[in-house]
Amino acid sequence: MPGDETRPGAAPVPGEPEGSVPFETPDIYGAYPRLSDGQLARLAQRGRRRAVDAGEVLIREGERCETFYVVLSGALAILEDYGTPGERLLRVHGPGRFIGELGLLNGQVAFYTAVVRDPGEILALSMDQLRDLVTRDSDLGDVVLRACLGRRALLVGQGAGFRIIGSRYSPDTRRMREFAARNRLPHRWIDLETDQEAEALLRRFGVGPEQTPLVIWRDTTLLRNPSNAELARLIGLPPLPSGNGHRDLLIVGSGPAGLAAAVNAASEGLGTTVVEALATGGQAGTSSRIENLLGFPSGISGAELTERAVLQAEKFGARISIPAEAARLERRDGHYAVGFTDGSEITARTLVLATGARYRRLHVPGIEPLECASVHYSATVYEAQQCRTDPVAVVGGGNSAGQAVLFLAGYAPQVYLLVRGPSLDEHMSRYLIDQIERHPRVRVLLQTEITEAHGDKVLEAVTVVDHRAGTHRRLAVRALFVFTGADPHTEWLSGALALDARGFVLTGADAQACSVPELWQSQGRDCLTLETTLPGVFAAGDVRSGSVKRVASAVGDGAMSIHFVHRYLGHTVEPGDTDTAPQTRPKESAWLA
C-alpha cells in the first residue's frame, strides 16, 4: 500500500528497509504513522507476539482479514497481484508500523497481499481485541482510524483493486463505476474505446466486446456484467441479514440522517439494521469538502465523514447492508414489513425513513444520450480525473454546486457555473461564494440556462441563453455537472403514508392533519414531531417535508428520531415483552466524528 518514507528520492529512514516504491504522493493523510513505545506497549498487553520468516503470507488479496498485525522487527512488503506477472510492490513496512486499511475495520476483503520480507517478530490482535482497545483508548483509536481512512484514499487514487472493463458509452459500465466510486472501492476502469490493454485482457479471458462490461480481480475472478449486489458480495460488503426475525429498528437510507440515527440507536441498545440502495453517505458522501459542519474548522470531505460515521455505527453494533433497494412498506401484526427489489423482506417494530433526495435530471435536447459518458449528477475524483484538459460546466446555485465548482477547478482549466437566478446569495453559503469569486479558473454566468447539449457520444458543447440580454451562445465544454433541485426517494412509499405535493414525507402536525382522528385516539397521544401517518414510522433528513437541506440539520434529525423511537416503544411495549425492548435508557447523542 502506498505511503511510507521509501518513496523515490526520499532519504532512507533509520531502521527502515531500503528500496523504492512507485508512488510519489506525500503522506498528507497521516496514513502511515509509526506507533510510539507507549502505544506499542498498550497493544502488547492484548496481542500475541510471534516470530515470522521471510516469505510468510499474513494477508492475502481477496480474502477477509481477521487479524491486526504490528511490526516489531523485520519488514513486511505490501503487494498487489501477488504471484502474478503483474505483481507490484506498493509499500514496505518496518518496525512500529501496522498493516491494514479501511477494509480491515469494516469486514471487507483485502485489496493487497502482506508478505514477510525480512524475518522478525510481529504482534497479532484479533479484530475483537482491536475494536475493544480502540474504543477504550481514544488516542490509539484515532491513530488507527485516520491511518485506515488515509490508506483507503490512497488505494482508490492509485487504481488498486479490481478492474472494470467496459465502454464509456455503456450504461452498465457507468452503473458499475458509480457503485464502486460511491462506495469508495479501490478499482481501475479500462475504457474499451481508448485503452490498448483492454483488447489483450479480453483475449486472455476469451471474452468478446459484446459480453462487456467485465469485472476482473486477481486474474482469477471474472464477472460478466454483474449486478451491484454481485459486485458487493465479491468485495465483502454485508448482505441483508438472513432470516426474518423482528428487529427493534430498521433505518432505510444511510446518508447523514440515517447514519446519525444508526449511531444513536445502536449505542442505546436498540437492535438496529440499516439498508441502503446504492452507497453510504447519500449526497453528502459525494461532497469534496464540507466546511460549515460544526466541529470541523478546516472542513471534512463527505467520504471521510461517511466512513467515520459508518465505523462508529458498526462499533456500536448496527448492521449496514448494501445494496438493498426498498420496494414496499406494509403494516403487519403490529410490526412493519419492508420488501426489497430482490424479493427479500425485513420486519421491525419501528422504522426511520432517511432515503434523502436526488438531483433532478436536466431535460434539454441532446442531453439524454450523453448521461452515461459526460453528463454527471455528482462530482467525485473519478469524474474529475477525466477533466484535466478541457473546460467543464456546473449547473446549480446551491452549496452542492459551489462545492463541486471548487473541487473541479482543481482539475479542469476552466469551470463555468451556470446559475438561473440573479445572484448566488439566495441559496449558497457566503464562504463558498467568496472562494468562487476569487478563483481564477471559475467563471460565473448568472441568469443563464442550458437550452441544448451537443455531441455524438461525448459532450462537445452546450448552448446557453442569457436571460438578461436575451442572447444565445455556445460554450465549448466536455463535461457537464448538474446540481439542480432535488426530488425525494419516495416512489415506493406512495399509498403507504402521506406525502406532500412534491413527494416529501409529511410528519408531525402535518401528518396528523392528514390522518383520521381515530388513528391517534387509539394511540392515546398526538403524532410525534418526526412521526409519519404510520405510528412508529419516522422520517429524518432531506426526505422529510419542510426539512433544512444541510448536513448538520440531517444529523440532528437522525439523532432526534431515536428519541421519538424510544417514546414510541415506551407506549407500545406490552407487559412481559422484554426480548425486543430497548436494553438501555436514552442517553446523550453521540457525535458523528
XYZ file of C-alpha atoms in Angstrom:
593
model
C 0.000 0.000 0.000
C 1.366 3.454 -0.859
C 2.693 5.733 1.792
C 5.989 5.239 3.631
C 9.314 7.083 3.659
C 10.668 4.799 0.934
C 9.293 6.838 -1.977
C 11.647 7.561 -4.879
C 14.042 10.305 -3.898
C 13.322 10.014 -0.201
C 16.244 9.542 2.146
C 16.417 6.157 3.884
C 14.879 6.178 7.326
C 16.928 4.686 10.166
C 15.634 1.233 10.978
C 13.520 1.125 7.788
C 14.365 -1.267 4.930
C 15.802 0.340 1.850
C 14.074 0.284 -1.519
C 11.842 2.479 -3.623
C 8.108 2.355 -4.075
C 6.359 3.592 -7.220
C 4.253 6.235 -5.507
C 5.197 9.850 -5.004
C 2.277 11.361 -3.104
C 3.381 12.841 0.245
C 1.980 11.258 3.363
C -0.534 14.071 3.814
C -3.280 11.822 5.173
C -1.493 10.586 8.269
C -1.794 7.212 6.599
C 1.475 5.723 7.806
C 2.147 6.625 11.431
C 4.899 4.974 13.427
C 3.434 3.844 16.741
C 5.070 5.180 19.877
C 6.609 2.945 22.529
C 3.627 3.631 24.768
C 1.131 2.681 22.067
C 3.055 -0.491 21.280
C 3.080 -1.383 24.969
C -0.713 -0.985 25.209
C -1.204 -3.166 22.144
C 1.207 -5.769 23.508
C -0.962 -6.169 26.624
C -3.753 -7.522 24.398
C -1.919 -9.094 21.464
C 0.224 -12.156 20.848
C 3.877 -11.885 19.843
C 5.282 -14.377 17.354
C 8.241 -14.802 15.043
C 7.808 -14.681 11.269
C 10.016 -15.960 8.452
C 10.717 -14.412 5.067
C 8.054 -15.314 2.515
C 5.263 -15.928 5.034
C 1.922 -14.508 3.815
C -0.029 -12.736 6.561
C -2.827 -11.183 4.496
C -3.881 -12.421 1.066
C -5.601 -10.267 -1.539
C -9.242 -11.198 -1.999
C -9.600 -12.861 1.400
C -11.151 -11.428 4.534
C -8.612 -10.457 7.172
C -9.454 -11.179 10.786
C -6.141 -10.109 12.347
C -4.439 -6.793 13.048
C -0.648 -7.025 12.631
C 2.017 -4.713 14.085
C 5.657 -4.974 13.006
C 8.015 -5.233 15.977
C 11.135 -6.174 13.988
C 11.937 -7.161 10.437
C 9.915 -5.885 7.472
C 6.669 -6.628 5.619
C 6.052 -5.977 1.912
C 2.633 -4.876 0.658
C 1.988 -6.203 -2.849
C -0.731 -6.028 -5.462
C -1.368 -9.006 -7.788
C 0.988 -11.141 -5.680
C 2.389 -14.142 -7.502
C 1.309 -12.965 -10.974
C 3.346 -11.453 -13.840
C 1.844 -8.088 -12.938
C 2.927 -8.193 -9.277
C 3.559 -4.693 -7.951
C 5.246 -3.520 -4.760
C 3.201 -0.844 -3.048
C 4.927 -0.365 0.304
C 7.470 -1.762 2.732
C 6.690 -1.546 6.458
C 9.344 -1.632 9.178
C 9.230 -1.660 12.994
C 6.476 0.393 14.607
C 4.111 0.224 11.669
C 0.854 -1.709 11.422
C -0.838 -3.407 8.483
C -4.359 -2.715 7.299
C -6.694 -0.198 5.692
C -10.408 0.537 5.862
C -11.463 -2.930 4.746
C -9.824 -4.335 7.877
C -12.235 -2.382 10.078
C -15.463 -2.876 8.167
C -15.084 -6.532 7.217
C -14.273 -6.229 3.522
C -11.790 -8.479 1.788
C -8.192 -7.277 1.387
C -7.116 -5.347 -1.710
C -3.434 -6.296 -1.253
C -1.189 -9.098 -0.006
C 1.117 -8.678 3.006
C 4.269 -10.835 2.837
C 7.165 -11.020 5.287
C 10.192 -9.525 3.510
C 12.752 -9.663 6.322
C 12.332 -12.151 9.189
C 11.498 -10.702 12.564
C 8.683 -10.503 15.087
C 5.092 -9.279 14.831
C 2.271 -8.559 17.251
C -1.127 -10.045 16.316
C -4.514 -8.949 17.675
C -7.935 -10.280 16.744
C -10.411 -7.747 15.384
C -12.478 -8.039 18.567
C -9.390 -7.215 20.638
C -8.593 -4.256 18.382
C -12.135 -2.872 18.461
C -12.267 -3.172 22.236
C -8.927 -1.436 22.629
C -9.593 1.480 20.275
C -12.990 2.005 21.893
C -11.361 2.362 25.289
C -8.206 4.153 24.078
C -9.275 7.191 22.042
C -5.696 8.274 21.344
C -4.757 4.955 19.768
C -8.167 4.651 18.121
C -7.752 7.990 16.338
C -4.325 6.952 15.030
C -5.638 3.642 13.644
C -8.819 5.165 12.183
C -7.057 8.048 10.478
C -4.443 5.726 9.021
C -7.042 3.302 7.664
C -9.075 6.114 6.096
C -5.971 7.628 4.526
C -4.764 4.317 3.147
C -8.129 3.656 1.500
C -7.988 7.104 -0.108
C -4.508 6.377 -1.434
C -5.542 2.953 -2.744
C -8.504 4.499 -4.543
C -6.363 7.215 -6.076
C -3.771 4.683 -7.205
C -6.262 2.479 -9.042
C -5.548 -0.629 -6.993
C -8.147 -3.357 -6.552
C -10.382 -4.871 -9.223
C -10.662 -3.764 -12.843
C -13.832 -2.722 -14.672
C -13.532 -3.239 -18.430
C -16.204 -1.554 -20.490
C -17.076 1.197 -22.901
C -17.597 4.724 -21.657
C -20.838 4.688 -23.652
C -22.283 1.654 -21.850
C -24.979 2.339 -19.200
C -23.901 -0.779 -17.295
C -20.277 0.387 -17.247
C -21.444 3.704 -15.838
C -23.600 1.882 -13.253
C -20.700 -0.241 -12.015
C -18.283 2.680 -11.948
C -20.773 4.755 -9.963
C -21.354 1.931 -7.481
C -17.623 1.413 -6.980
C -16.904 5.130 -6.718
C -19.753 5.911 -4.330
C -18.728 3.017 -2.062
C -15.067 4.082 -2.226
C -13.954 0.677 -3.522
C -10.414 0.598 -4.967
C -10.659 -0.177 -8.666
C -9.393 0.795 -12.101
C -11.552 1.440 -15.169
C -10.237 0.270 -18.526
C -12.087 2.014 -21.362
C -12.705 -0.230 -24.362
C -12.807 2.848 -26.555
C -9.294 4.105 -25.826
C -7.229 1.671 -23.741
C -4.858 -0.651 -25.589
C -4.745 -3.008 -22.601
C -8.451 -3.784 -22.957
C -8.191 -5.910 -26.107
C -5.359 -8.000 -24.658
C -7.340 -8.643 -21.465
C -10.427 -9.686 -23.399
C -8.376 -12.123 -25.492
C -6.766 -13.578 -22.358
C -10.185 -14.400 -20.896
C -11.788 -15.396 -24.190
C -14.430 -12.679 -23.971
C -15.887 -10.707 -26.863
C -16.603 -6.947 -26.624
C -20.334 -7.680 -26.762
C -20.047 -9.516 -23.406
C -18.717 -6.474 -21.560
C -18.623 -4.786 -19.119
C -16.469 -7.149 -17.092
C -15.070 -7.120 -13.589
C -11.677 -8.840 -13.239
C -9.864 -9.341 -9.973
C -6.514 -11.028 -9.319
C -6.653 -12.543 -12.836
C -8.643 -15.392 -11.302
C -12.130 -13.947 -10.849
C -14.224 -12.738 -13.783
C -17.773 -11.429 -13.588
C -19.697 -10.677 -16.786
C -21.851 -7.565 -16.375
C -22.501 -8.250 -12.681
C -25.306 -6.623 -10.756
C -24.385 -4.204 -7.981
C -25.250 -6.927 -5.484
C -22.876 -9.430 -7.143
C -20.066 -6.870 -7.110
C -20.802 -6.072 -3.455
C -20.563 -9.733 -2.469
C -17.239 -10.083 -4.299
C -15.756 -7.284 -2.207
C -17.364 -8.386 1.046
C -19.977 -5.686 1.570
C -22.533 -7.110 4.023
C -25.755 -8.511 2.506
C -29.206 -8.327 4.024
C -29.390 -10.383 7.226
C -30.664 -13.914 6.734
C -33.960 -14.921 8.254
C -36.696 -12.509 9.168
C -36.629 -12.023 12.910
C -38.241 -8.921 14.335
C -35.861 -6.026 14.883
C -36.261 -3.031 17.114
C -35.427 -0.579 14.350
C -34.922 -0.597 10.586
C -33.345 2.506 9.045
C -33.912 2.903 5.309
C -31.155 5.084 3.856
C -27.627 5.815 5.043
C -26.941 9.484 4.420
C -26.096 11.759 7.367
C -29.596 11.368 8.833
C -29.628 7.581 8.569
C -26.110 7.180 9.949
C -26.788 9.571 12.834
C -29.905 7.553 13.655
C -27.878 4.324 13.490
C -25.139 5.630 15.804
C -27.629 6.826 18.405
C -29.933 3.806 18.203
C -27.196 1.180 18.372
C -25.321 2.977 21.151
C -28.530 2.992 23.186
C -29.124 -0.730 22.909
C -31.637 -0.941 20.066
C -31.232 -3.816 17.622
C -30.528 -1.729 14.521
C -30.338 -2.602 10.826
C -29.568 -0.051 8.103
C -30.339 -0.740 4.444
C -29.016 1.302 1.533
C -29.823 1.084 -2.172
C -26.537 2.429 -3.565
C -23.881 3.714 -1.160
C -23.494 5.099 2.329
C -23.257 8.857 2.664
C -26.060 9.971 0.375
C -25.466 13.221 -1.492
C -23.183 14.392 1.312
C -20.891 11.433 0.629
C -20.011 12.879 -2.782
C -19.070 16.323 -1.422
C -15.404 17.158 -1.874
C -15.294 19.438 1.167
C -17.894 20.349 3.817
C -16.654 23.438 5.621
C -19.690 24.567 7.623
C -20.157 21.455 9.766
C -19.741 22.059 13.472
C -16.516 20.618 14.863
C -14.511 20.601 11.620
C -12.887 24.035 11.328
C -10.728 23.003 8.369
C -13.582 21.129 6.703
C -14.037 17.450 6.005
C -14.767 15.538 2.814
C -18.107 13.797 2.507
C -16.316 10.484 2.038
C -14.329 10.793 5.275
C -17.375 11.942 7.243
C -19.283 8.952 5.899
C -16.580 6.413 6.716
C -16.199 7.742 10.232
C -19.954 7.533 10.782
C -20.168 4.004 9.330
C -17.357 2.759 11.575
C -18.949 4.439 14.572
C -22.345 2.848 13.885
C -20.799 -0.583 13.352
C -18.729 -0.201 16.517
C -21.984 0.037 18.497
C -23.451 -2.994 16.721
C -25.531 -1.547 13.880
C -25.651 -3.711 10.750
C -25.420 -1.888 7.405
C -26.415 -3.777 4.233
C -25.603 -2.619 0.676
C -27.170 -2.717 -1.875
C -30.741 -3.204 -0.698
C -33.399 -1.181 -2.507
C -36.703 -0.886 -0.660
C -39.768 -1.518 -2.811
C -42.777 -1.643 -0.473
C -43.915 -0.924 3.074
C -46.829 -2.502 4.906
C -48.033 -2.884 8.469
C -48.348 -6.460 9.664
C -49.190 -7.851 13.113
C -48.114 -4.701 14.936
C -44.802 -4.543 13.053
C -43.682 -3.051 9.754
C -42.526 -5.169 6.821
C -40.234 -3.677 4.189
C -39.889 -5.627 0.958
C -36.901 -5.229 -1.364
C -36.457 -5.426 -5.111
C -34.679 -8.787 -4.829
C -37.740 -10.325 -3.158
C -36.362 -10.346 0.397
C -38.096 -8.773 3.383
C -37.273 -7.366 6.821
C -39.712 -6.690 9.636
C -39.170 -4.298 12.512
C -41.094 -2.675 15.320
C -40.112 0.818 14.195
C -38.758 2.466 11.060
C -36.734 5.583 10.326
C -37.037 6.714 6.707
C -33.859 8.531 5.712
C -33.767 7.949 1.964
C -32.800 11.539 1.181
C -33.262 13.122 -2.219
C -31.549 13.008 -5.597
C -30.738 15.803 -8.007
C -33.267 16.264 -10.782
C -32.313 15.208 -14.262
C -31.762 18.076 -16.662
C -34.243 17.805 -19.525
C -32.895 19.623 -22.573
C -32.477 18.423 -26.174
C -29.438 16.232 -26.765
C -28.576 15.507 -23.124
C -30.038 12.045 -22.554
C -27.602 10.070 -24.784
C -24.667 11.752 -23.012
C -25.652 10.897 -19.433
C -23.570 7.724 -19.400
C -20.433 9.440 -20.600
C -20.034 13.139 -19.830
C -23.150 14.408 -18.031
C -22.880 13.759 -14.301
C -25.017 14.243 -11.199
C -22.138 14.053 -8.736
C -18.538 15.254 -8.751
C -16.118 12.671 -7.369
C -12.454 12.109 -8.111
C -13.390 9.644 -10.852
C -15.271 12.232 -12.899
C -12.737 14.932 -12.092
C -9.824 12.862 -13.427
C -11.429 12.980 -16.872
C -11.487 16.784 -16.850
C -7.805 17.675 -16.763
C -7.537 19.189 -20.241
C -10.961 20.592 -21.167
C -13.398 23.176 -19.779
C -16.446 21.912 -17.880
C -19.754 23.423 -16.766
C -21.681 23.116 -13.495
C -25.410 23.817 -13.293
C -26.902 24.960 -9.990
C -26.856 27.740 -7.436
C -26.741 25.893 -4.100
C -23.987 24.674 -1.821
C -23.558 21.375 -3.650
C -22.931 23.208 -6.912
C -20.488 25.553 -5.185
C -18.529 22.701 -3.628
C -18.411 20.908 -6.989
C -17.129 24.029 -8.772
C -14.247 24.487 -6.354
C -13.369 20.807 -6.469
C -13.413 20.622 -10.273
C -11.384 23.819 -10.557
C -8.508 21.843 -9.085
C -8.548 19.641 -12.196
C -10.108 21.439 -15.181
C -8.554 24.528 -16.828
C -11.909 26.381 -16.829
C -15.142 25.830 -14.891
C -18.347 27.641 -15.834
C -21.006 27.944 -13.122
C -24.425 28.376 -14.749
C -26.995 29.897 -12.389
C -30.610 30.552 -13.302
C -31.091 33.243 -10.624
C -29.758 36.819 -10.488
C -27.149 36.092 -7.767
C -25.519 33.350 -5.706
C -26.619 34.816 -2.377
C -30.094 33.287 -2.289
C -29.088 29.628 -1.961
C -25.312 29.449 -1.456
C -23.291 29.983 1.727
C -21.104 33.080 1.822
C -17.881 31.131 2.438
C -18.385 29.311 -0.878
C -19.318 32.483 -2.753
C -16.148 34.213 -1.572
C -13.938 31.326 -2.723
C -15.712 31.091 -6.091
C -15.387 34.812 -6.771
C -11.652 34.681 -6.052
C -10.845 31.552 -8.049
C -9.067 32.329 -11.333
C -10.411 29.242 -13.131
C -14.083 29.807 -12.289
C -16.453 31.938 -14.340
C -19.970 32.565 -13.015
C -22.773 33.140 -15.552
C -25.894 34.440 -13.796
C -29.451 34.298 -15.169
C -28.181 31.670 -17.575
C -29.729 28.344 -18.563
C -28.772 25.490 -20.855
C -31.081 25.052 -23.833
C -29.295 22.262 -25.721
C -26.409 19.798 -25.396
C -24.230 18.949 -28.385
C -22.142 15.875 -29.046
C -22.299 12.464 -30.654
C -21.008 10.073 -27.996
C -19.437 12.627 -25.664
C -20.362 16.188 -24.822
C -18.714 18.748 -27.089
C -20.597 21.945 -26.209
C -23.757 23.377 -24.691
C -25.972 26.200 -25.899
C -26.971 28.630 -23.147
C -29.354 31.562 -23.028
C -28.563 34.759 -21.141
C -31.978 35.922 -19.921
C -30.718 39.427 -19.183
C -29.625 40.086 -22.756
C -31.915 37.587 -24.442
C -28.962 36.150 -26.345
C -27.788 32.610 -27.018
C -24.190 31.444 -27.071
C -22.312 28.179 -27.380
C -19.877 27.076 -24.656
C -17.236 24.514 -25.601
C -17.262 22.156 -22.593
C -16.521 18.445 -22.458
C -18.359 17.584 -19.241
C -21.491 18.831 -17.501
C -22.247 18.504 -13.777
C -25.854 19.046 -12.692
C -26.819 20.087 -9.144
C -30.340 21.447 -9.503
C -33.361 20.931 -7.246
C -33.800 17.560 -5.577
C -36.607 15.010 -5.703
C -37.169 12.614 -2.783
C -36.685 8.841 -2.918
C -40.304 8.102 -2.039
C -41.827 6.356 -5.062
C -42.003 3.121 -3.087
C -43.935 4.837 -0.279
C -46.784 6.134 -2.439
C -50.045 4.863 -0.976
C -48.398 3.650 2.230
C -48.201 7.004 4.028
C -48.920 10.689 3.359
C -46.610 12.725 1.115
C -46.706 16.409 0.260
C -47.289 17.727 -3.265
C -43.584 17.298 -4.139
C -43.352 13.756 -2.760
C -41.628 14.521 0.565
C -42.869 12.709 3.672
C -45.275 14.573 5.939
C -44.521 14.396 9.671
C -45.770 15.758 12.980
C -48.760 18.112 12.921
C -48.956 17.970 9.121
C -49.114 14.174 9.228
C -51.755 14.191 11.965
C -53.879 16.598 9.944
C -53.896 14.062 7.085
C -54.875 11.158 9.336
C -58.283 10.028 10.508
C -58.853 11.186 14.126
C -59.362 7.623 15.328
C -55.763 6.727 14.454
C -54.165 8.923 17.090
C -57.012 8.497 19.542
C -56.231 4.775 19.525
C -52.608 5.651 20.327
C -53.664 7.827 23.241
C -51.416 10.648 22.072
C -50.679 13.101 19.280
C -48.401 12.397 16.347
C -44.764 12.901 17.379
C -42.652 15.597 15.709
C -40.865 13.353 13.172
C -43.588 10.695 13.007
C -45.446 9.974 9.772
C -49.070 8.951 9.263
C -47.967 5.449 10.330
C -47.373 5.300 14.105
C -43.817 4.175 14.790
C -42.551 5.175 11.332
C -40.394 8.312 11.394
C -38.786 10.451 8.688
C -35.446 12.247 9.057
C -33.247 14.396 6.859
C -33.872 15.543 3.305
C -36.772 13.141 2.703
C -38.865 14.906 5.358
C -41.226 17.635 4.186
C -40.020 21.041 5.360
C -36.536 19.893 6.390
C -33.477 22.111 6.045
C -31.268 20.625 3.325
C -27.962 20.764 5.233
C -25.712 18.041 6.613
C -25.868 19.334 10.185
C -29.664 19.501 10.061
C -29.863 15.928 8.741
C -27.569 14.728 11.544
C -29.801 16.450 14.077
C -32.915 14.910 12.543
C -31.396 11.445 12.680
C -30.358 11.785 16.308
C -33.725 13.260 17.313
C -35.646 10.484 15.550
C -34.232 7.932 18.012
C -35.585 9.942 20.929
C -39.036 9.537 19.363
C -38.415 5.848 18.633
C -37.842 5.333 22.352
C -41.029 7.229 23.178
C -42.999 5.125 20.714
C -41.583 1.861 22.046
C -42.395 3.011 25.559
C -46.020 3.373 24.519
C -46.196 0.050 22.705
C -44.172 -2.351 24.893
C -46.557 -4.857 26.421
C -46.146 -6.290 29.936
C -43.548 -9.040 29.894
C -42.323 -8.067 26.401
C -38.646 -7.747 27.237
C -36.915 -9.550 24.358
C -37.090 -6.662 21.931
C -37.402 -3.736 24.302
C -34.526 -1.229 24.389
C -31.722 -2.504 26.575
C -30.694 0.891 27.864
C -32.357 4.190 28.520
C -31.788 7.047 26.068
C -28.578 8.873 26.712
C -26.755 11.810 25.271
C -26.427 11.572 21.483
C -23.045 10.506 20.116
C -21.398 12.861 17.663
C -20.580 11.509 14.205
C -16.876 12.290 14.342
